[in-house]
Tab-separated table of C-alpha atoms and ligand atoms in Angstrom:
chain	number	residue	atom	x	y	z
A	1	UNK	CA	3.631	2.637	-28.292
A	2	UNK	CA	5.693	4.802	-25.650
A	3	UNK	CA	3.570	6.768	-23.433
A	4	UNK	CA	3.988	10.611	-23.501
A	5	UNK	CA	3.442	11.696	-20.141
A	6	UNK	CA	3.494	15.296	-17.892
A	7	UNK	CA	5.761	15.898	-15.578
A	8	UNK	CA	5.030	19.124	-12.655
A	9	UNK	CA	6.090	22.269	-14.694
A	10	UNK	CA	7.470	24.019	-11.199
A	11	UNK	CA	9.781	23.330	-8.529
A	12	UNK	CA	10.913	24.747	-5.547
A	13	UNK	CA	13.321	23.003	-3.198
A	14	UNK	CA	14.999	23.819	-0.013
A	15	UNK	CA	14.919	24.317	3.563
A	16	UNK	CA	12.861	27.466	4.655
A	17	UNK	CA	10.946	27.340	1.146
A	18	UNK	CA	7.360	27.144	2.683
A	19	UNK	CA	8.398	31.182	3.171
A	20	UNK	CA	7.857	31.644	0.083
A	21	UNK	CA	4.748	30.120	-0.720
A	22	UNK	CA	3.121	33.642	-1.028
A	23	UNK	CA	5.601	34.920	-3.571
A	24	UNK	CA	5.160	31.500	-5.626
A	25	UNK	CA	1.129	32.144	-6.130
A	26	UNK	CA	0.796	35.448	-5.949
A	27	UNK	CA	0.675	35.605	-9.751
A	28	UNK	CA	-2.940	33.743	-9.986
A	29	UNK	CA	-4.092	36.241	-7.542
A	30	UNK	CA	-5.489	38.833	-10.320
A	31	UNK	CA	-8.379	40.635	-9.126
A	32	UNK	CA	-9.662	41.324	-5.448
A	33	UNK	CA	-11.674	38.813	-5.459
A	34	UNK	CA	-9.733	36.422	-6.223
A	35	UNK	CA	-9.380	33.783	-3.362
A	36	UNK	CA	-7.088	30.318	-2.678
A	37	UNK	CA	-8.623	27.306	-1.368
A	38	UNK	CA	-5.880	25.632	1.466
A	39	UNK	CA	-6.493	22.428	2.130
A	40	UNK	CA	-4.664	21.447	5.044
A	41	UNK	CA	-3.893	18.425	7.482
A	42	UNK	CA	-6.207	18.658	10.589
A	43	UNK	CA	-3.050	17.435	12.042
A	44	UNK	CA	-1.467	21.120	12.043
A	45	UNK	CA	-4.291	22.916	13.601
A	46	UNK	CA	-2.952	25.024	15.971
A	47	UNK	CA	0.571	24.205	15.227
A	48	UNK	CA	3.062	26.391	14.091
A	49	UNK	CA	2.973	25.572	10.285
A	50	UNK	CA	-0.187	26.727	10.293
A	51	UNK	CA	0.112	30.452	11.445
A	52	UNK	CA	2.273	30.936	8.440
A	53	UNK	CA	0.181	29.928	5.549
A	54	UNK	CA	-0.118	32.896	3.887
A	55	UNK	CA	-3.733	33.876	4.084
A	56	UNK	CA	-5.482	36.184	2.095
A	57	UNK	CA	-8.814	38.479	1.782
A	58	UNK	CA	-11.318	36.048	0.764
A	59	UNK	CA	-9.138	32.494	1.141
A	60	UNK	CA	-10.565	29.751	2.790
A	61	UNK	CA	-8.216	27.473	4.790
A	62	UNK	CA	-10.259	24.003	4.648
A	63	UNK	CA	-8.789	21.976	7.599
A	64	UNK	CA	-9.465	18.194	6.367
A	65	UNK	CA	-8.877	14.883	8.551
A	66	UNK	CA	-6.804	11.786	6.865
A	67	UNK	CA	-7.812	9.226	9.777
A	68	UNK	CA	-9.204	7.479	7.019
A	69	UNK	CA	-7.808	7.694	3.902
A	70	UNK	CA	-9.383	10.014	1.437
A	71	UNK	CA	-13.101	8.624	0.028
A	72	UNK	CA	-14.673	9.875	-2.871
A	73	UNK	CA	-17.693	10.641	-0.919
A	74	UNK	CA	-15.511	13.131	1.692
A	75	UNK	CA	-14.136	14.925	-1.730
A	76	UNK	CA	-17.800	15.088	-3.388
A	77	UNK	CA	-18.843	16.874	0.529
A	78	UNK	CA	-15.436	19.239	0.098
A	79	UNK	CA	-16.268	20.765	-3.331
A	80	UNK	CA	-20.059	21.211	-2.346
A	81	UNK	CA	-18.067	22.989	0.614
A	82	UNK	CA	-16.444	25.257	-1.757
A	83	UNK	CA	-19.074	25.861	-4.062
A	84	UNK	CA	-21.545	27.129	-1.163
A	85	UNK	CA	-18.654	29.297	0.219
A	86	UNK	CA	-18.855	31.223	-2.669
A	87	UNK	CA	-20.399	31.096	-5.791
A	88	UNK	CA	-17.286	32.292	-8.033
A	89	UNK	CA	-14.239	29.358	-8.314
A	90	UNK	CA	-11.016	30.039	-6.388
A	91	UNK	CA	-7.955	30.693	-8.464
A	92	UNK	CA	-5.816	27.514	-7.144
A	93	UNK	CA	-6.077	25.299	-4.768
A	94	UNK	CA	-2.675	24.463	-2.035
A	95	UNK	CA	-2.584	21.392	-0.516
A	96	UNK	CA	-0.675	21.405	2.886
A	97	UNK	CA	0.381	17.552	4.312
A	98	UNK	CA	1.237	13.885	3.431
A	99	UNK	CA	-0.163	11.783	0.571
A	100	UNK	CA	-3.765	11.750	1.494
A	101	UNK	CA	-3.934	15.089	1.769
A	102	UNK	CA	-1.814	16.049	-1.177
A	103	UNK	CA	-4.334	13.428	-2.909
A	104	UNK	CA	-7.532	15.487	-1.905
A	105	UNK	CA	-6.244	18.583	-2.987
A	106	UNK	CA	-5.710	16.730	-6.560
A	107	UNK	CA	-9.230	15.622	-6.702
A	108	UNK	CA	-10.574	19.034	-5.040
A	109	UNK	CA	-9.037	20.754	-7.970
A	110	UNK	CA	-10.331	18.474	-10.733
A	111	UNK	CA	-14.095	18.288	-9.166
A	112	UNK	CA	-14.018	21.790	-9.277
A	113	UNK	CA	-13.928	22.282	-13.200
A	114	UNK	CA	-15.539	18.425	-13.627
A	115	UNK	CA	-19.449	17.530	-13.505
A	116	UNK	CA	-20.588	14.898	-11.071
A	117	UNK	CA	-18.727	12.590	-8.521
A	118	UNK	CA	-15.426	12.045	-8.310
A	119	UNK	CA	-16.337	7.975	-8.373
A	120	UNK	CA	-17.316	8.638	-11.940
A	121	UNK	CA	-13.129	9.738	-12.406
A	122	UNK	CA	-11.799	6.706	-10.872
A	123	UNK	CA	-9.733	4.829	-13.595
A	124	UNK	CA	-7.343	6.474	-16.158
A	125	UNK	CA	-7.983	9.504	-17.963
A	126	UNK	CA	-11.902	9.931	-18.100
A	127	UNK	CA	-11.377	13.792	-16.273
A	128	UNK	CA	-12.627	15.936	-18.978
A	129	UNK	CA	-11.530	19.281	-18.403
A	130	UNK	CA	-8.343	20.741	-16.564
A	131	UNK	CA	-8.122	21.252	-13.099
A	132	UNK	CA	-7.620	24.375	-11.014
A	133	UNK	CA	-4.044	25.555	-10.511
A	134	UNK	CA	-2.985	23.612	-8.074
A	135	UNK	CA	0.130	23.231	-5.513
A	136	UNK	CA	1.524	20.502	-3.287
A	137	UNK	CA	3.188	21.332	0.020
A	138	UNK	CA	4.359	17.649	1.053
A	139	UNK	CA	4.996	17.477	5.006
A	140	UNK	CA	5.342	13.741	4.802
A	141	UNK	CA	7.841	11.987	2.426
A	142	UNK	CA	7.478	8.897	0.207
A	143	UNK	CA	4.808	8.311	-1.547
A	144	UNK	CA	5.845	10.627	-4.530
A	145	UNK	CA	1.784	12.105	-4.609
A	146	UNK	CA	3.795	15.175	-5.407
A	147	UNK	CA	4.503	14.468	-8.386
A	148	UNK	CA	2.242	11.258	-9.735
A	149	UNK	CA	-0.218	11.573	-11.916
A	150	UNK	CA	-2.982	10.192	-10.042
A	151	UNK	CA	-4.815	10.864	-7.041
A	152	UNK	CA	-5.867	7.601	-5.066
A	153	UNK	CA	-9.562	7.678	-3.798
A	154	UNK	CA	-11.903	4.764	-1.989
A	155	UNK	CA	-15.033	4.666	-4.118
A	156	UNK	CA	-18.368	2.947	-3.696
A	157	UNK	CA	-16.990	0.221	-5.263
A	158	UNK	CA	-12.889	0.047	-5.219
A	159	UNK	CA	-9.733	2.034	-4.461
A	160	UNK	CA	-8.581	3.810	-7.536
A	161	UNK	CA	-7.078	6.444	-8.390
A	162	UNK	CA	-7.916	9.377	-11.069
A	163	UNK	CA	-5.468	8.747	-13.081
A	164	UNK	CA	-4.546	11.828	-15.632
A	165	UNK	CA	-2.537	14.504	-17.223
A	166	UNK	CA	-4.794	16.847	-15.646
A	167	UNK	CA	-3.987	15.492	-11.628
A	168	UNK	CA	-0.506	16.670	-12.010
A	169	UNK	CA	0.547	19.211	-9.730
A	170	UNK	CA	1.223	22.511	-11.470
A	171	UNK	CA	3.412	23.422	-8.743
A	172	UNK	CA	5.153	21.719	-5.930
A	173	UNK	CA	6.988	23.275	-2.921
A	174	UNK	CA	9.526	20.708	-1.395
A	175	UNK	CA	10.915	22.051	2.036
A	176	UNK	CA	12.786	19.484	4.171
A	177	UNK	CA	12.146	21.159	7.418
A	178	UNK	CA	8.170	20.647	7.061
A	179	UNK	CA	8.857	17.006	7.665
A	180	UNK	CA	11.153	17.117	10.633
A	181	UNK	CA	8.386	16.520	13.315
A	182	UNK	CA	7.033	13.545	11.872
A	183	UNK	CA	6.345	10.640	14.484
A	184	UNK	CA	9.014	8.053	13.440
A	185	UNK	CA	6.682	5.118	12.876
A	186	UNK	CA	4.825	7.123	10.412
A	187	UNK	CA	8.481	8.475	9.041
A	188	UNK	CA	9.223	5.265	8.723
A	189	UNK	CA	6.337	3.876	7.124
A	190	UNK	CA	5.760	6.304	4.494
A	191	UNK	CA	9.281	5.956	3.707
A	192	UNK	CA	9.271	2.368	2.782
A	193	UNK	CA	7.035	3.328	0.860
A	194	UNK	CA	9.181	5.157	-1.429
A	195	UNK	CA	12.295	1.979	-0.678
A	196	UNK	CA	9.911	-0.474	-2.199
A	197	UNK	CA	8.441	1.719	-5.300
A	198	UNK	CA	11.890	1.600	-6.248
A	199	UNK	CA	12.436	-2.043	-5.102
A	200	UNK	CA	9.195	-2.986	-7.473
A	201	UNK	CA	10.311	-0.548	-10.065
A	202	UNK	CA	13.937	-1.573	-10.465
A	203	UNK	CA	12.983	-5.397	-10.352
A	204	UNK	CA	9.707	-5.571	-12.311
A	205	UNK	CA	9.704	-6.739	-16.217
A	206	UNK	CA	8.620	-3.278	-17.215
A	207	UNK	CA	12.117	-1.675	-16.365
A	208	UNK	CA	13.542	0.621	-18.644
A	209	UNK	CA	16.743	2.954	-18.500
A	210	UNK	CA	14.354	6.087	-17.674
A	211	UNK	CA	12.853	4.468	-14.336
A	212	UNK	CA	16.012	2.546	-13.354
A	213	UNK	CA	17.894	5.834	-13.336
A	214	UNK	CA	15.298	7.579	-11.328
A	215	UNK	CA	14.764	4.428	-8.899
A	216	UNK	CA	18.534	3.602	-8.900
A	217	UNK	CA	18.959	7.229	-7.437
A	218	UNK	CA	16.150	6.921	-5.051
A	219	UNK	CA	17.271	3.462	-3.701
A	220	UNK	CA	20.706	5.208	-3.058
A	221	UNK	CA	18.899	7.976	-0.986
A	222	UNK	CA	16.520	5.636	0.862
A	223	UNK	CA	19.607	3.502	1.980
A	224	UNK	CA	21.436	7.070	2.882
A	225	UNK	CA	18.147	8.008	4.998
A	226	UNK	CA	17.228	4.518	6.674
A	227	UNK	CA	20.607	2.817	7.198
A	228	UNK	CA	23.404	5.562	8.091
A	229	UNK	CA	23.697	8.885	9.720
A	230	UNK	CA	23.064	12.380	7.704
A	231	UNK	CA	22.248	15.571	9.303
A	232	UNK	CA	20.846	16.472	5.632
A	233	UNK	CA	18.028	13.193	6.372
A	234	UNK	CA	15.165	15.089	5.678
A	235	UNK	CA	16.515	16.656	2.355
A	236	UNK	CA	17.558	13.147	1.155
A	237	UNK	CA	14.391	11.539	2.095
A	238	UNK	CA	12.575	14.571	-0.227
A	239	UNK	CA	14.189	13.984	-3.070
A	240	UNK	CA	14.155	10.058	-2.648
A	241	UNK	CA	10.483	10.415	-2.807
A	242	UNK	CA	10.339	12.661	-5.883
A	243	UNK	CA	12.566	10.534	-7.712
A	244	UNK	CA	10.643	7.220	-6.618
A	245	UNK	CA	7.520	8.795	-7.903
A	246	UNK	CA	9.357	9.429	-11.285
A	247	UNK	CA	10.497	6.475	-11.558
A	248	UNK	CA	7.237	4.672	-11.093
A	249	UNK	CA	5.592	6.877	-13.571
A	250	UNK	CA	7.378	5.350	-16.666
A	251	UNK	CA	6.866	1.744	-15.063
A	252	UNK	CA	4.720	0.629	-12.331
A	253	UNK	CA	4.417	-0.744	-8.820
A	254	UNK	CA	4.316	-4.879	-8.063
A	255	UNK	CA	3.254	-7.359	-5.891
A	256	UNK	CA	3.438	-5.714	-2.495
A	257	UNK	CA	1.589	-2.747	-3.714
A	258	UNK	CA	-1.265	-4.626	-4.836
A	259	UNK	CA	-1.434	-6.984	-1.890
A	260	UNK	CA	-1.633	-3.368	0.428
A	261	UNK	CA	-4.567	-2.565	-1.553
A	262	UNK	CA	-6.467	-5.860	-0.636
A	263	UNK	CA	-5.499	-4.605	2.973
A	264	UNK	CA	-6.780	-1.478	2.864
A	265	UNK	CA	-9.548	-1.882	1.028
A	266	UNK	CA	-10.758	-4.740	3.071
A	267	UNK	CA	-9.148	-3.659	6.789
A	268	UNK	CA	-8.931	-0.092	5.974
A	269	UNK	CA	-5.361	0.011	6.549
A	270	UNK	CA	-3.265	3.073	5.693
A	271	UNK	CA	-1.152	2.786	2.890
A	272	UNK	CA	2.355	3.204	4.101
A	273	UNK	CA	1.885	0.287	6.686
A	274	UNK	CA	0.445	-1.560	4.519
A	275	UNK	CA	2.969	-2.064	2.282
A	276	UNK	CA	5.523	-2.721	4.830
A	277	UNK	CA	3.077	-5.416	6.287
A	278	UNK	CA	2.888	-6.893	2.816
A	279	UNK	CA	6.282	-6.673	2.018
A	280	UNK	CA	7.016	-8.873	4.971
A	281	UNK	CA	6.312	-11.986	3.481
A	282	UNK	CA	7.833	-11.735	-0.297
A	283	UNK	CA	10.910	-12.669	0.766
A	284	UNK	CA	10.285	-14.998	-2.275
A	285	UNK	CA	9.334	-12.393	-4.381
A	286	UNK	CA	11.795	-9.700	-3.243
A	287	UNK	CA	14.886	-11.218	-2.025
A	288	UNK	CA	17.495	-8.848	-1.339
A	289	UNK	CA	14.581	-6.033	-0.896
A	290	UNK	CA	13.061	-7.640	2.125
A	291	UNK	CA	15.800	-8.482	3.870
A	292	UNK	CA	17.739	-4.956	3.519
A	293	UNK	CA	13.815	-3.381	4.549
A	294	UNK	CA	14.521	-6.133	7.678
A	295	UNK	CA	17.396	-4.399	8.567
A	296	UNK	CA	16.018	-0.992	8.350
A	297	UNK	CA	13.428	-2.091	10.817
A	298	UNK	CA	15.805	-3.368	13.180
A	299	UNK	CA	17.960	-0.356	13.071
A	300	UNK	CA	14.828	2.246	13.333
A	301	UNK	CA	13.182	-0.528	15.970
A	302	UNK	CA	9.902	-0.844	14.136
A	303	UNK	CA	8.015	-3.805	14.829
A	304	UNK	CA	4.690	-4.231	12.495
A	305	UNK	CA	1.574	-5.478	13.754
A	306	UNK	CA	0.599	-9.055	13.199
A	307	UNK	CA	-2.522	-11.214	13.017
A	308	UNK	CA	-4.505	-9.163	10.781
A	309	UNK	CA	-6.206	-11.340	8.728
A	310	UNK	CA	-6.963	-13.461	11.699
A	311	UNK	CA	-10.499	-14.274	12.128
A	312	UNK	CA	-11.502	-12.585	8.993
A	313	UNK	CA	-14.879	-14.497	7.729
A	314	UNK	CA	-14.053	-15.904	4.412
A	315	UNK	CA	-16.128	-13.640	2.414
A	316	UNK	CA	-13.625	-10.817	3.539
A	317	UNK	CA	-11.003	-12.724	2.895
A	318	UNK	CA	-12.058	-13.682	-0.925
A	319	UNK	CA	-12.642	-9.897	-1.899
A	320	UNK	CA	-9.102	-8.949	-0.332
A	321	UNK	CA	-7.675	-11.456	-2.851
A	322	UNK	CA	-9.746	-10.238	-5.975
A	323	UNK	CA	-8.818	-6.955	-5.135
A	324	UNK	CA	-5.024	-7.744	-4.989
A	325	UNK	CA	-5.641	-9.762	-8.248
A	326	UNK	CA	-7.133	-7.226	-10.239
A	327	UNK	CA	-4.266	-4.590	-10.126
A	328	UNK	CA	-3.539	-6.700	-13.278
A	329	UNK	CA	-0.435	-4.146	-14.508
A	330	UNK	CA	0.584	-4.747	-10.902
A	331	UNK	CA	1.197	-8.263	-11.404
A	332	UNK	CA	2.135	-8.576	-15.106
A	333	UNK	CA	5.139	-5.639	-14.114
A	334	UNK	CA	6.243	-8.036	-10.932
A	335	UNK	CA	5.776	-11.609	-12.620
A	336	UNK	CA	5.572	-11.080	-16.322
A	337	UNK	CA	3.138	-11.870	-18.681
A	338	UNK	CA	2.180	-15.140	-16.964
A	339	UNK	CA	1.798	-13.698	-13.931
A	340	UNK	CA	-1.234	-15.509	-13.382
A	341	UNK	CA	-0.150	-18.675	-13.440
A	342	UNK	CA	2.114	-17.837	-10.692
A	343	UNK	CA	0.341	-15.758	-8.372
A	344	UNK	CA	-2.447	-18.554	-8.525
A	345	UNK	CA	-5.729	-17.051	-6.210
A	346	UNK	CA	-4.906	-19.873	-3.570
A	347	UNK	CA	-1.369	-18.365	-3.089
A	348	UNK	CA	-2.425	-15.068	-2.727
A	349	UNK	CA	-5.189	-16.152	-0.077
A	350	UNK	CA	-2.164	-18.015	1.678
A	351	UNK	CA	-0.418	-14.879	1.655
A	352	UNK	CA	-3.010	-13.229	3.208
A	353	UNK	CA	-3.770	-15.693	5.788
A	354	UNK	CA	-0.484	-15.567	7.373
A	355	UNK	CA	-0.413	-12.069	7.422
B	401	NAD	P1	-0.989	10.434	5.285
B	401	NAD	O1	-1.080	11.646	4.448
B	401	NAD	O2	-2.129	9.467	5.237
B	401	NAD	O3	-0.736	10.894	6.788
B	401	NAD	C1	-0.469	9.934	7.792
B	401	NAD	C2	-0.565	10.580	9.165
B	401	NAD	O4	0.496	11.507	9.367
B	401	NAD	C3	-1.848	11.370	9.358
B	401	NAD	O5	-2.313	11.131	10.655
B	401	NAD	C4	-1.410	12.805	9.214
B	401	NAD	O6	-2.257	13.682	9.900
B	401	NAD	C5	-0.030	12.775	9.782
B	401	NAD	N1	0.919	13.802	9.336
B	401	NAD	C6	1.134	14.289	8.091
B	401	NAD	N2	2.156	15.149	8.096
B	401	NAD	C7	2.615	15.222	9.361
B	401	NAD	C8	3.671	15.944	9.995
B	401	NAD	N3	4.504	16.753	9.327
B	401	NAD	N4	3.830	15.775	11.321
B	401	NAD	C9	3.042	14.934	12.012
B	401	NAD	N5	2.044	14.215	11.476
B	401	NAD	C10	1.830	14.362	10.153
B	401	NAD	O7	0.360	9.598	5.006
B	401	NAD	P2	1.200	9.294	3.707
B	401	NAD	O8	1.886	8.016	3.976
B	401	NAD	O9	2.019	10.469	3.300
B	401	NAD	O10	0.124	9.107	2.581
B	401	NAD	C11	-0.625	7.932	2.396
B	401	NAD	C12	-1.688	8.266	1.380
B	401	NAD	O11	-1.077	8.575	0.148
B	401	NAD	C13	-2.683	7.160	1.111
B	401	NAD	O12	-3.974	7.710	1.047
B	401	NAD	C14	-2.270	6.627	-0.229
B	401	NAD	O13	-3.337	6.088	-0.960
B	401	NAD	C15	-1.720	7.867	-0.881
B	401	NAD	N6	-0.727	7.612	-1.918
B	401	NAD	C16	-0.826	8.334	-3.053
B	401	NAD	C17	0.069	8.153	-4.082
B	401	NAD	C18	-0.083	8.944	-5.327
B	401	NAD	O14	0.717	8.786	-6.237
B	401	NAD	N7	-1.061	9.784	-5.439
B	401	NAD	C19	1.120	7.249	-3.944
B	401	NAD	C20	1.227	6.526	-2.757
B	401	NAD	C21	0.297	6.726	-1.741
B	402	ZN	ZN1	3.073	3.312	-2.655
């Protein structure tokens, strides 16, 4: 069986395009009291960016803070937000920042129009009814939340996303120059992201001619960005994410992934560095992968931190390896169908020990 999946309907690409953010929703704005919800990165408050969100009447700009990254119990406290703001819905929700925050807007839309907790979404499509329109205005690039079908939360009891049809973005807005003041570490980071979705893509058993062409592009783009000199960097690194993301959707993620979930689940640590601290050590895994990321490192002068797992009680150190371990699709797409016979639960804690 082929899976039939959704794609984002709308697109709108191009330096300066945040300008016309207003024009792009205007049409869901049909009475007076109509109102959008923006859900922006604390990290813009008081910045420029966010003087020209285009704010109207009754919308509500809902500033929201990514320290950690986004918990079902912080999007559960965001709708209540909403829903004692006023007692009508708003007519779309915009979500203004980098993958966590492009990932709260998701769920923000789907609790709107869903009963109960967003822990009781986590998993793949169990979201009953559609979301509220809803937008993504990336200002970080890599992860491809613009245009994935899931929304990545830490629950009560795991990290997992809501995966569904209904997460999709009905409209992105992609403009280059939102990203240009990005700290380079976390440039860099969320990045490599994007290099090693298409690393895990391109080399994982589930590879087909629809993801290799996406991840094939976005490889091409990543190398452009992270290894030479364009003027156009920003642009490149946009569309490497987007077509990363696409070309995940049609296969999946691999071993690094999973092994940044253990991290983050256990450690609490970001996703972007996570992955680059996994990726690190599967230089057996990942050959040519880690050793061109290597070089990207040396050439951006990014040095990771170390030690992390180091005096971790063992308990800790068990559940970071059944979390890695249960992102079965993970494995089976990196190692095949035997997977685990390979990635045996010693090896994995091993792994983890030296990182
Ligand atoms: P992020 O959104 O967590 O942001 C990282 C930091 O950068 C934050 O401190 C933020 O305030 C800051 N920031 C954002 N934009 C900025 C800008 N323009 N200038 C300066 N600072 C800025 O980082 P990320 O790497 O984009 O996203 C990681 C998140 O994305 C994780 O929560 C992860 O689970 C999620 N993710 C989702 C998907 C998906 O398909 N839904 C895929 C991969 C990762
Ligand atoms: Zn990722």
């Amino acid at each position: 069986m082929y899976r039939n999946f959704r794609i984002v309907p709308n697109i709108i690409f191009g330096r300066g395009a945040f300008n016309q953010l207003d024009d792009v929703i205007k049409h869901k704005r049909t009475s007076s009291e109509s109102y959008f919800v923006f859900v922006v990165d604390d990290a813009f408050t008081g910045q420029p960016l966010e003087s020209r969100i285009p704010l109207k009447g009754r919308d509500l700009l809902l500033r929201v803070n990514v320290d950690d990254e986004p918990k079902t119990t912080y999007i559960d406290a965001l709708v209540k937000q909403i829903r004692t703001y006023h007692f009508e819905k708003p007519v779309g929700v915009v979500g203004i920042g980098g993958g966590s925050t492009m990932d709260i807007a998701k769920a923000v839309s789907l609790m709107l129009n869903n009963p109960g907790s967003s822990a009781d979404y986590q998993g793949w499509d169990l979201i009953k009814f559609p979301a509220v329109y809803h937008v993504a205005v990336p200002t970080l690039a890599g992860t491809g939340a613009e245009i994935s079908r899931t929304a990545i939360l830490t629950g009560p009891e795991k990290k997992l996303g809501i995966n569904s049809d209904f997460t999709l973005y009905d409209q992105i807005l992609l403009d280059p120059d939102l990203i240009a003041g990005v700290p380079k570490e976390q440039w860099f980071y969320t990045g490599m992201d994007c290099y090693i979705h298409d690393v895990e893509s391109l080399q994982g058993t589930f590879i087909n001619e629809f993801s290799r062409a996406y991840g094939e592009k976005s490889l091409d783009l990543c190398r452009q960005v992270f290894l030479q000199d364009h003027p156009d960097r920003d642009d490149k690194l946009m569309m490497a994410s987007y077509f990363g993301g696409m070309s995940i959707a049609y296969s999946q993620v691999g071993a690094c992934h999973a092994l940044s979930y253990g991290l983050s689940y256990v450690l609490g640590i970001h996703h972007g560095i996570g992955c680059c601290i996994a990726f690190d050590y599967l230089d057996e895994i990942y050959p040519e992968g880690v050793a061109e990321f290597r070089q990207m490192m040396a050439r951006h002068d990014i040095s990771l931190p170390r030690n992390l797992t180091k005096g971790l009680d063992q308990a800790a150190m068990e559940k970071m390896v059944t979390t890695a371990l249960g992102l079965v699709p993970l494995w089976q797409n990196c190692l095949g169908p035997d997977w685990a016979d390979i990635m045996t639960r010693e090896r994995t804690m091993e792994l983890y020990t030296r990182m």
